[in-house]
Each structure stands twice: as C-alpha cells, then as structure tokens.
PDB file of C-alpha atoms and ligand atoms in Angstrom:
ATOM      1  CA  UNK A 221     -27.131 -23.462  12.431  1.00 66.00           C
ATOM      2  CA  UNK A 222     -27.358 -20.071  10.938  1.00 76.00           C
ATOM      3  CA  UNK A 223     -25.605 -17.336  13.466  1.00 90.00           C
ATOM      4  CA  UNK A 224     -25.070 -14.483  11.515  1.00 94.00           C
ATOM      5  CA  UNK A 225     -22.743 -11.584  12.875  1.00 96.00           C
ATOM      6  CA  UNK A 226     -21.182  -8.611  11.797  1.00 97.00           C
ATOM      7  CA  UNK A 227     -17.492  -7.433  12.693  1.00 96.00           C
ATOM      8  CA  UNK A 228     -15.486  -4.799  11.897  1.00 97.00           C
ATOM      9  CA  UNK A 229     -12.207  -4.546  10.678  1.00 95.00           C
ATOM     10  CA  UNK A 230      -9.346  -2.509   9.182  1.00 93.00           C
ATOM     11  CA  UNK A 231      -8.633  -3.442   5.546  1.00 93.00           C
ATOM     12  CA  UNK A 232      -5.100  -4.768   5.190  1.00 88.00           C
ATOM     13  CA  UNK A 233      -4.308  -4.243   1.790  1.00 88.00           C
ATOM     14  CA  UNK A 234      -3.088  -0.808   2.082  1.00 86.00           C
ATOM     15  CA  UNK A 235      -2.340   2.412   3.903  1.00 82.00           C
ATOM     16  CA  UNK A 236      -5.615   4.346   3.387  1.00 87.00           C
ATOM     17  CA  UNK A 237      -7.037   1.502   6.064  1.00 90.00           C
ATOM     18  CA  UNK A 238     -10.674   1.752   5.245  1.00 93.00           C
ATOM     19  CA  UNK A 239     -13.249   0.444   7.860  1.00 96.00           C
ATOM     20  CA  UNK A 240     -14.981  -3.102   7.172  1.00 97.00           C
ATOM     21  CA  UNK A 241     -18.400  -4.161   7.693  1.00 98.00           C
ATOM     22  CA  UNK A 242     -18.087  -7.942   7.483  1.00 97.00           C
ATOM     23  CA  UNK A 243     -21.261  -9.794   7.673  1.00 97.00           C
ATOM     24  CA  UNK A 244     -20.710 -13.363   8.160  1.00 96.00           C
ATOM     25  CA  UNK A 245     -22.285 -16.749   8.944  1.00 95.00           C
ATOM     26  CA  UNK A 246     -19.437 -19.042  11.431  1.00 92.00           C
ATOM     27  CA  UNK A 247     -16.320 -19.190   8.988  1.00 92.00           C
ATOM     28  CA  UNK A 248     -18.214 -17.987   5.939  1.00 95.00           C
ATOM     29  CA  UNK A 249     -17.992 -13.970   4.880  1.00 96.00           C
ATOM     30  CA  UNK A 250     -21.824 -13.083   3.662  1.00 96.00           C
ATOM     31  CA  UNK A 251     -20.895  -9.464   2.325  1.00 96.00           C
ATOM     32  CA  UNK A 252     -17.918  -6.822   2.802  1.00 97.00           C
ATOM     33  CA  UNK A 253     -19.092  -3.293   2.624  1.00 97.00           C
ATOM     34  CA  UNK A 254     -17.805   0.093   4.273  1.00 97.00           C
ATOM     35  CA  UNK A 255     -17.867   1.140   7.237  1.00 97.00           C
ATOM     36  CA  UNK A 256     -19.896   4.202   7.308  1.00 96.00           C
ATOM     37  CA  UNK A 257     -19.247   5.290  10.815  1.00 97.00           C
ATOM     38  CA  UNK A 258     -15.558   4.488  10.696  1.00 96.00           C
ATOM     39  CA  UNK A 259     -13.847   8.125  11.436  1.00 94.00           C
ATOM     40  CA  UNK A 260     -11.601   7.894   8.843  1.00 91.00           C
ATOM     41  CA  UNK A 261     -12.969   6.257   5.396  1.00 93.00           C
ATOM     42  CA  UNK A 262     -16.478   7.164   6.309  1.00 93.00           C
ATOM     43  CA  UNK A 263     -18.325   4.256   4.472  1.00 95.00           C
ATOM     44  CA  UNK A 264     -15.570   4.312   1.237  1.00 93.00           C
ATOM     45  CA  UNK A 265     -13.883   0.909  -0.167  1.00 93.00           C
ATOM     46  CA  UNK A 266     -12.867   0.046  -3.291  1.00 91.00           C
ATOM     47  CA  UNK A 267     -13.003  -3.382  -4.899  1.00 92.00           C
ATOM     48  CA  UNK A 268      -9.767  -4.882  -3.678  1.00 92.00           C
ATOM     49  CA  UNK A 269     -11.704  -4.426  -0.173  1.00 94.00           C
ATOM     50  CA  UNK A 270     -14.698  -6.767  -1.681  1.00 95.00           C
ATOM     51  CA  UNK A 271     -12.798  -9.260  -3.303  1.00 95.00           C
ATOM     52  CA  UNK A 272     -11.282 -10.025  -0.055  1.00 95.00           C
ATOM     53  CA  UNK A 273     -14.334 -11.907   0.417  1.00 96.00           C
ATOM     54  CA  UNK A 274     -13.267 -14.510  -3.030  1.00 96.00           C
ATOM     55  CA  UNK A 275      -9.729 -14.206  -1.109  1.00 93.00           C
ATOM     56  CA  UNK A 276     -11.234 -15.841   1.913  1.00 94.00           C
ATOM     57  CA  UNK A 277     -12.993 -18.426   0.086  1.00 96.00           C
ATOM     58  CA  UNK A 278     -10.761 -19.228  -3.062  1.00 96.00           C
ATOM     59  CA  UNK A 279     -10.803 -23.240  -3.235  1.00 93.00           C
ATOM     60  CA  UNK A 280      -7.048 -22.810  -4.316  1.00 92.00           C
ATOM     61  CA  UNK A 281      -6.447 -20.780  -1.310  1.00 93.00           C
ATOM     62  CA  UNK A 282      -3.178 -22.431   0.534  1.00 93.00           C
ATOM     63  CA  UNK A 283      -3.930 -23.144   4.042  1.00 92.00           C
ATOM     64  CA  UNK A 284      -1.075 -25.643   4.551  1.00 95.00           C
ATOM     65  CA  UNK A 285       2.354 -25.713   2.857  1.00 96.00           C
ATOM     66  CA  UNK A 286       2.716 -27.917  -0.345  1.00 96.00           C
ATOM     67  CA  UNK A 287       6.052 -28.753  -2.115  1.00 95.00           C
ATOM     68  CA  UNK A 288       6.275 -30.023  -5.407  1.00 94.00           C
ATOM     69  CA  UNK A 289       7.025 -33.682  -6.226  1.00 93.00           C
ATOM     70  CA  UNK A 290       7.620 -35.854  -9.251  1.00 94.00           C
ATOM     71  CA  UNK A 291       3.974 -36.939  -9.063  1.00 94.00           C
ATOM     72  CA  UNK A 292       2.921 -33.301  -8.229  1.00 94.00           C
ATOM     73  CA  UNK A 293       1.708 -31.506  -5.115  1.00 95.00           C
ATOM     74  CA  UNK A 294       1.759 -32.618  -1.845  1.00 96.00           C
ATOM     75  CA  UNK A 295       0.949 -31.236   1.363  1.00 96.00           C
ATOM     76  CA  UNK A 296       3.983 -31.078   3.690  1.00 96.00           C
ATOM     77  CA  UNK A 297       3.945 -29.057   7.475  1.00 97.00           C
ATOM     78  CA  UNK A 298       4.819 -26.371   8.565  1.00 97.00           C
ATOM     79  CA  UNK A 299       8.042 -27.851  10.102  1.00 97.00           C
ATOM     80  CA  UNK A 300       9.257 -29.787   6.923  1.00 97.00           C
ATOM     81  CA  UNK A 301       8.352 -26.681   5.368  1.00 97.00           C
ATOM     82  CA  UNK A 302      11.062 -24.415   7.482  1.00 96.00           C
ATOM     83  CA  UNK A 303      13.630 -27.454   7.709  1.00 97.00           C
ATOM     84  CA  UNK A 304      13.617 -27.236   3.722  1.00 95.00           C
ATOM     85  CA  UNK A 305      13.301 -23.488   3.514  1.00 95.00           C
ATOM     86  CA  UNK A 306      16.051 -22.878   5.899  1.00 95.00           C
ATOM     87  CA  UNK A 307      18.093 -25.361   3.839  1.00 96.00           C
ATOM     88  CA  UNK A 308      17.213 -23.931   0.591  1.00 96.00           C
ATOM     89  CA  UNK A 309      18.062 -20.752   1.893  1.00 95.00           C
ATOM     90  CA  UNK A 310      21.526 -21.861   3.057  1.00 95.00           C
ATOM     91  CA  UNK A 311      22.664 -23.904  -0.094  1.00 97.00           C
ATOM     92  CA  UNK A 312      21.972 -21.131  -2.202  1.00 97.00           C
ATOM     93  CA  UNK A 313      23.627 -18.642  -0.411  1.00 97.00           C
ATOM     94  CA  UNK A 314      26.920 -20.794  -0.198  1.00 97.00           C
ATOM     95  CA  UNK A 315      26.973 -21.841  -3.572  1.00 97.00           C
ATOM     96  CA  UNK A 316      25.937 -17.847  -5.954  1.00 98.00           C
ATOM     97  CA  UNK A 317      26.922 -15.679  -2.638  1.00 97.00           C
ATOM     98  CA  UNK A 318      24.330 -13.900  -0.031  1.00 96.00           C
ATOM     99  CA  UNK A 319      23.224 -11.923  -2.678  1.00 97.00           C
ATOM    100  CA  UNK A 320      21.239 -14.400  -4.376  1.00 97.00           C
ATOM    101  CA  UNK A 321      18.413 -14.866  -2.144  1.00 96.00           C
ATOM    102  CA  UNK A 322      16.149 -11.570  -2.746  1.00 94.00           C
ATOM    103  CA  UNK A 323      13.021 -10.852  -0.902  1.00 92.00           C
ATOM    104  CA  UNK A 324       9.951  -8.768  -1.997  1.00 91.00           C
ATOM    105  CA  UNK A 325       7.516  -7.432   0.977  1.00 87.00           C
ATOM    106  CA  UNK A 326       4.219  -6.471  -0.137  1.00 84.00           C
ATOM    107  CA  UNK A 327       2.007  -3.136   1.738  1.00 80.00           C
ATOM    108  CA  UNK A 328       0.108  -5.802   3.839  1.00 81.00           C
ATOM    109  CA  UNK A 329       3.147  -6.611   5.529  1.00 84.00           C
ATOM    110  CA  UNK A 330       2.779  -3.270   7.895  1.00 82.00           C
ATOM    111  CA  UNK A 331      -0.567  -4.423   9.114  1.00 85.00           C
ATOM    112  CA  UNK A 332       0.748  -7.603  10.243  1.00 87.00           C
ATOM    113  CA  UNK A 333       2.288  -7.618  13.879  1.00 90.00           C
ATOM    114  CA  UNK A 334       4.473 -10.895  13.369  1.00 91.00           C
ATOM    115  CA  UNK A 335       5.891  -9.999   9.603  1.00 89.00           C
ATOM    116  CA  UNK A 336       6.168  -5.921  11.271  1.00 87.00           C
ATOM    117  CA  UNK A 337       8.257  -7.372  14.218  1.00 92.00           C
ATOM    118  CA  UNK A 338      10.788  -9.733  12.372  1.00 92.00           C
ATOM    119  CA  UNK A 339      10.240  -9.078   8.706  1.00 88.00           C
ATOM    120  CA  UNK A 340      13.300  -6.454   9.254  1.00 85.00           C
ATOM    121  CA  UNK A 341      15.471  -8.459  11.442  1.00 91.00           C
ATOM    122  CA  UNK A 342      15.235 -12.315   9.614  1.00 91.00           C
ATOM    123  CA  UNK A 343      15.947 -10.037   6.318  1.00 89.00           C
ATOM    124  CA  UNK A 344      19.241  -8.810   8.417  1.00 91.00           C
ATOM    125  CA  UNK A 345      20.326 -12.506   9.069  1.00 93.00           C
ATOM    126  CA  UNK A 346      19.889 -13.468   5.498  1.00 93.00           C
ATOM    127  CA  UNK A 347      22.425 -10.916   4.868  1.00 94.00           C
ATOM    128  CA  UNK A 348      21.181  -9.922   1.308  1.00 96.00           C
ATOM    129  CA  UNK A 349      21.361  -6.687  -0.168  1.00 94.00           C
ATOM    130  CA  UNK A 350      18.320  -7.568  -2.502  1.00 94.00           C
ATOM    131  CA  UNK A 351      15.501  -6.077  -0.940  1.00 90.00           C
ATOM    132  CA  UNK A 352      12.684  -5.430  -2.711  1.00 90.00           C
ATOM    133  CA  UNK A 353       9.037  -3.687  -1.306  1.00 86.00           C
ATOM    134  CA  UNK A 354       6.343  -1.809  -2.472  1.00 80.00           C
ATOM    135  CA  UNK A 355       8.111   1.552  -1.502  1.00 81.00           C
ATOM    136  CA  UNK A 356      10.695   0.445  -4.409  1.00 82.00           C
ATOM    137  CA  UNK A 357       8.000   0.453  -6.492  1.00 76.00           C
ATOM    138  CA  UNK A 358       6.487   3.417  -5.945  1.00 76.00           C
ATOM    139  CA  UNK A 359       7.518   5.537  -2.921  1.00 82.00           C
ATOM    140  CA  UNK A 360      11.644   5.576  -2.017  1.00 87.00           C
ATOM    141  CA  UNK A 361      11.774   9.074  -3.424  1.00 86.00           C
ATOM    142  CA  UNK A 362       9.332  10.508  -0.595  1.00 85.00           C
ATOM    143  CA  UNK A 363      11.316   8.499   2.189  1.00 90.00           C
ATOM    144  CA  UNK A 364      14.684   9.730   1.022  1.00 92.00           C
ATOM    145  CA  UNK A 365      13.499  13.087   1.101  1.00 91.00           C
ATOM    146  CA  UNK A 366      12.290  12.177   4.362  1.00 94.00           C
ATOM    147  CA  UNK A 367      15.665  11.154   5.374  1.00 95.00           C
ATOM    148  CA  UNK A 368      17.714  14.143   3.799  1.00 96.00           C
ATOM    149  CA  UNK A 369      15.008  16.969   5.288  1.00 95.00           C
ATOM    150  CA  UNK A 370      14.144  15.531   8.774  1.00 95.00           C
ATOM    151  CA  UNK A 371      16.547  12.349   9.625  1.00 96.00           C
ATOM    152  CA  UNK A 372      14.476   9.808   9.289  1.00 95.00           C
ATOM    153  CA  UNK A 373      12.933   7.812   6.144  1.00 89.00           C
ATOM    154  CA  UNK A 374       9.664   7.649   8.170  1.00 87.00           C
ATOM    155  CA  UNK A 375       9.069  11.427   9.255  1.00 92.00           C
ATOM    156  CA  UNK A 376       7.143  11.786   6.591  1.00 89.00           C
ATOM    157  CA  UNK A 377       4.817  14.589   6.049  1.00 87.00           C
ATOM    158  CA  UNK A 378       0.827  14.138   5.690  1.00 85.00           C
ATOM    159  CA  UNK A 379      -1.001  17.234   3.907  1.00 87.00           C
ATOM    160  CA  UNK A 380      -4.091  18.236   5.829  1.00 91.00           C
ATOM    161  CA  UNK A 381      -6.567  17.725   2.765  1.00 93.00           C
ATOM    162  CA  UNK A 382      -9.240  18.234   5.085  1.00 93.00           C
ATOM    163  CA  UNK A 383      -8.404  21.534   6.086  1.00 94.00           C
ATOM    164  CA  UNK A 384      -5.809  23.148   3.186  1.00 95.00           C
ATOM    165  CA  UNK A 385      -7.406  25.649   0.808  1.00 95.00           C
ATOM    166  CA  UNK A 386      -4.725  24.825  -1.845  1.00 96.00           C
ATOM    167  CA  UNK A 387      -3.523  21.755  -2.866  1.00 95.00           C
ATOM    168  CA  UNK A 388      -0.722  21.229  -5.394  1.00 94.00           C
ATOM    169  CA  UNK A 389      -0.245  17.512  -6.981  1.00 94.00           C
ATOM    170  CA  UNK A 390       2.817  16.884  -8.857  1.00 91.00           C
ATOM    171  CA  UNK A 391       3.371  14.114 -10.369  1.00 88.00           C
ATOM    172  CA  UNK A 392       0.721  11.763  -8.626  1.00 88.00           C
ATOM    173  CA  UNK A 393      -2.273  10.081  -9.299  1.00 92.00           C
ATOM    174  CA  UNK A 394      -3.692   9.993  -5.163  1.00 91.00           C
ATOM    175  CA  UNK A 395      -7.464   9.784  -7.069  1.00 90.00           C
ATOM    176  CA  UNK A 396      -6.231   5.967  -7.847  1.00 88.00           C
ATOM    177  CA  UNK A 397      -3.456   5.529  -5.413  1.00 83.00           C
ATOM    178  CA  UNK A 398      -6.164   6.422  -2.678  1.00 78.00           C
ATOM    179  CA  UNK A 399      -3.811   8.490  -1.494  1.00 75.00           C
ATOM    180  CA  UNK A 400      -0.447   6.751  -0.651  1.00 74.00           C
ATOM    181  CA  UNK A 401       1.481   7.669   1.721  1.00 81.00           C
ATOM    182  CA  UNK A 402      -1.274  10.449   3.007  1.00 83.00           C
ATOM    183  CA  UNK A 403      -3.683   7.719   4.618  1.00 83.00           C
ATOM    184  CA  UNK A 404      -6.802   9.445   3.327  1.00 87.00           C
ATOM    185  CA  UNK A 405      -9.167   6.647   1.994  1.00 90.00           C
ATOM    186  CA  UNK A 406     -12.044   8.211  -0.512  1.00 91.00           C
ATOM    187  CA  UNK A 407      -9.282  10.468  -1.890  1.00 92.00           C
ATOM    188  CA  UNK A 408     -11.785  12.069  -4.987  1.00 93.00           C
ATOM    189  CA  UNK A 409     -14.386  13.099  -2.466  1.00 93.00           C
ATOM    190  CA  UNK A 410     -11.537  14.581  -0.175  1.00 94.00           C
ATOM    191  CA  UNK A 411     -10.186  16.575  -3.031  1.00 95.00           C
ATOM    192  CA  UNK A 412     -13.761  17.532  -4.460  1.00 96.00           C
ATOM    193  CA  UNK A 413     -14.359  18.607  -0.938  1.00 96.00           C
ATOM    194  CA  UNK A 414     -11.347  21.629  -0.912  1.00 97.00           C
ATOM    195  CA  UNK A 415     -13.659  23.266  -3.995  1.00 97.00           C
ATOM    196  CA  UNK A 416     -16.769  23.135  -2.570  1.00 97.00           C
ATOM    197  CA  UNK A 417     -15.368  24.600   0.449  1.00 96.00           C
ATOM    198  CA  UNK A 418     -13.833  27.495  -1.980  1.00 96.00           C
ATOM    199  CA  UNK A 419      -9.913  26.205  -2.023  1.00 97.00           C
ATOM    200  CA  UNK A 420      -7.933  25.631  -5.239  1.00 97.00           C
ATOM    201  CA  UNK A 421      -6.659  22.329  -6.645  1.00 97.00           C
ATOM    202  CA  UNK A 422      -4.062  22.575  -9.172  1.00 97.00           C
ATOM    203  CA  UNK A 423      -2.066  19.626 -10.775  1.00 97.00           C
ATOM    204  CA  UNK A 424       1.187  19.497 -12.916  1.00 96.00           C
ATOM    205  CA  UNK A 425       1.547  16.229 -14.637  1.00 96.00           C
ATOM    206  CA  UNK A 426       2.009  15.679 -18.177  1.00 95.00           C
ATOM    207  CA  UNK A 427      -0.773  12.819 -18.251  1.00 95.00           C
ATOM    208  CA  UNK A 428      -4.674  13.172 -18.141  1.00 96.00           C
ATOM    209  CA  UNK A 429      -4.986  11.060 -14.710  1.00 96.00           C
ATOM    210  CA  UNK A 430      -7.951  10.385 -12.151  1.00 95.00           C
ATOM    211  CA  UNK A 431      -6.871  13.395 -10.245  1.00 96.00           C
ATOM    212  CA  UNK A 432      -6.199  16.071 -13.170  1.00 96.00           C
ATOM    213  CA  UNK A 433      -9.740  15.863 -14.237  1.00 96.00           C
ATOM    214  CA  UNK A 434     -10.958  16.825 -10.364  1.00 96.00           C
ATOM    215  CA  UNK A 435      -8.414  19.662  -9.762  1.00 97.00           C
ATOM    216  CA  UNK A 436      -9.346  23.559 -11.274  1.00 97.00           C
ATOM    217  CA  UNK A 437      -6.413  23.794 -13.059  1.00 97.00           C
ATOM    218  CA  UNK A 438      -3.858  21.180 -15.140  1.00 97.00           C
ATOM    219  CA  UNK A 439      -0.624  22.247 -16.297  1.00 95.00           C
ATOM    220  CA  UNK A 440       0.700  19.859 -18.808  1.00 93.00           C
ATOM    221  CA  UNK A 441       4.728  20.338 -18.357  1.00 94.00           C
ATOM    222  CA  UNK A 442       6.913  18.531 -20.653  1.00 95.00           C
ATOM    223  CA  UNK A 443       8.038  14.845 -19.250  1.00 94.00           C
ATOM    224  CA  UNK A 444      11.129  15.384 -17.855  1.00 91.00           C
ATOM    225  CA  UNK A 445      11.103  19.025 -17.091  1.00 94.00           C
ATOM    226  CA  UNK A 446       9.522  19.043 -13.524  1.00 91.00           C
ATOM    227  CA  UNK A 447      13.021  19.746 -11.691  1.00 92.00           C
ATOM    228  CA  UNK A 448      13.420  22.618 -14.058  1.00 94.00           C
ATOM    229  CA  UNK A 449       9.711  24.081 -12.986  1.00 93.00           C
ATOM    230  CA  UNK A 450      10.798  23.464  -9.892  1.00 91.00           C
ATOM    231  CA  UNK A 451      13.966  25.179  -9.717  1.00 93.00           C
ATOM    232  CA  UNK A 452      12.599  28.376 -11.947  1.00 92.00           C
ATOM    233  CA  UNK A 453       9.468  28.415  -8.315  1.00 89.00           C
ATOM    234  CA  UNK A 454      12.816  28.328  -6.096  1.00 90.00           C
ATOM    235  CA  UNK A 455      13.831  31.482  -8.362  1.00 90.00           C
ATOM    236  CA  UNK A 456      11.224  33.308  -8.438  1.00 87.00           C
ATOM    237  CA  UNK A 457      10.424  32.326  -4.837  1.00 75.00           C
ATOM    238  CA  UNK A 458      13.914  34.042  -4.033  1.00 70.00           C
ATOM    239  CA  UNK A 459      12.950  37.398  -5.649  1.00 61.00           C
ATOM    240  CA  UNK A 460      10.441  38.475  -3.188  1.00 60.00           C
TER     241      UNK A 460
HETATM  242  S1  SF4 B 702      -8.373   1.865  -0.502  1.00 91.07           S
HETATM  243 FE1  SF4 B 702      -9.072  -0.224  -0.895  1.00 91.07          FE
HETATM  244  S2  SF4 B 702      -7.291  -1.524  -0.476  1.00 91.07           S
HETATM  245 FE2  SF4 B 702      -6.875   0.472   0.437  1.00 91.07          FE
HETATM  246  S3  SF4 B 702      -7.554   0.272   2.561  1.00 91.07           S
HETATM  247 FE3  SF4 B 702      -9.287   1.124   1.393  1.00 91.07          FE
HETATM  248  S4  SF4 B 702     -10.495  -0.634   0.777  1.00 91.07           S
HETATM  249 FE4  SF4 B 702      -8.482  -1.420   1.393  1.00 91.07          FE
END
C-alpha cells in the first residue's frame, strides 16, 4: 500500500547540519533534497546528503553483527557480539599493553545521543592513549587555541559571515569543508554574499582552492611562511 510521507531531518554527516526533505514510501527513502525553509542551510546539500539515500538501502548494509568463520560470514547477535568484543578487547590489552587497542570516532558521532553520552567515558575505561577523531585530522589546532586563549578546547569562536564586511581565510578551504567548525552550510553563497553586500574577502594560501577563486583578493605566501606573515601583522599591528 503506497503511503507516501515526507519528514525532515538534520543531516548527520557533519557540522554544517543541513535540513532534509526525505520523501519516503514505509521503510523505503523516495528522494533526499534540501530543506528550503530550514533557517540555517536554506535549501543547500551536497551529495554526501543524497547518497544517504544508497546508504539506507545498500544490500551490503550490516544490520546485524557478523564474525568471520572458516567457512566465511555468519551472522552472530548482538550479545555474542559484546561477549567476544569485550574479550578481544581484554586479551589484547594484557598481552601488547593498553596501548594497543586504538579507537577512531568519525564527525557523525556528535549527532548521536548514545555514542555523545559514553563514547568519552567507555574510551576512559579502555585506558588507551590512542585516540584518534576527525579533529586529529583536521581541526586540533583550532581547539588548542581554544584551550590556550579561553580555557576550554570547545569555546571556540564562530565568525559572523552573515554580518562581517571583511573576511580573512588563512589557510582553509571552508568553500569545500562547508565550513568546519563555523556551522554555516552553503559556505560559497555565504561568502559571495559579503561582496554583494560591499565587504571584502581576502585569502592567504599558497594553493588555488574553492575559496581563493570567490574571495577579491589571493595572496600566494610561500608554504611554510604563514607564522612569519603573521608575526611581521603583530609588528606592524604594534606600531600604531
Ligand atoms: S554539508 Fe553535506 S554532509 Fe554536511 S551537513 Fe550539509 S548535506 Fe550533510
């Protein structure tokens, strides 16, 4: 019986958390667009947003745990699952040392209640120091600054695109990123926005990037040179 409804939902998949239009028939998605009223992302996705929908219904999806066997996979539940990880866990840790078990949270992690809640504190009782997330990969710099400026890796500081009249990119590509770390989803528009309203922006980054070809002006400073352009702003900064 066909029963088609629409929902809407945050995407998961990353901090700009576009809205979702998901049309759908019972358990099968028909179409994932943009929300266009959403307040935020006003209509924009991009295609990791869409694919959700081939997420969803990948055949090789895992719905149920499955453990490897001599005569290949077999589906095993949820508490032979934990039994085995837990044991796992614990022979490997007493034979190479707490060390060896290392963990790697992805960004969807800090849209999920149950991984947000005791993610942190079941890393704590493995008693690792190999902890591995997408900040590692890309942001640790910004939350150490964070830490060292305001006391705490998480005070971090969002620049009001929507209302600056200059905006200065070093060293970032936001037009791809979507803005990490600034949750502003339909980052290109946002920045092609600031000129049409008149305001100035200017990027330093030795690369050709996304973002350099929106901004009015590109300085192209050697690699490896940016905390020297930085320190000769603090200097001339200090003459006036
Ligand atoms: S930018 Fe893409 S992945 Fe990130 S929240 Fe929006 S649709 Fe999802």
């Amino acid at each position: 019986m066909s029963n088609i409804q629409t929902h809407y939902r945050t995407c998961n998949l990353c901090e700009a958390m576009c809205g979702l239009e998901i049309q759908h028939n019972q358990t099968e998605v028909l179409s994932i667009k943009g929300d266009k009223d959403d307040v935020l992302s006003k209509g924009h996705i991009c295609p990791k947003a869409v694919a959700l929908q081939d997420l969803y219904h990948d055949k090789d999806r895992l719905k149920t745990p499955i453990k490897r066997t001599a005569t290949g996979w077999e589906k095993i539940s949820w508490e032979a699952a934990y039994d085995e990880v837990a044991e796992k866990l614990r022979s490997i840790q007493k034979k190479y040392g707490k060390n060896a078990v290392g963990s790697y949270r992805g960004n969807p992690t800090v849209h999920n209640i149950g991984l947000m809640a005791f993610g942190a504190p079941f890393m704590q009782s493995i008693g690792s120091n190999q902890k591995y997330t997408a900040t590692s990969v890309d942001q640790l710099p910004h939350h150490f600054a964070s830490l060292m400026m305001f006391g705490h890796y998480l005070m971090l500081p969002i620049p009001d695109i929507d209302r600056t009249d200059f905006m200065l990119i070093m060293g970032g590509n936001p037009a791809v990123s979507n803005g990490s770390i600034m949750t502003a989803p339909d980052f290109s528009n946002r920045l092609k926005a600031i000129k049409k309203r008149g305001g100035q922006v200017v990027v330093i980054d030795p690369r050709f990037t996304e973002t350099s070809k929106i901004a009015n002006q590109h300085f192209h400073i050697k690699p490896g040179t940016d905390a020297l352009l930085l320190l000769a702003l603090i200097n001339i900064g200090n003459l006036y």
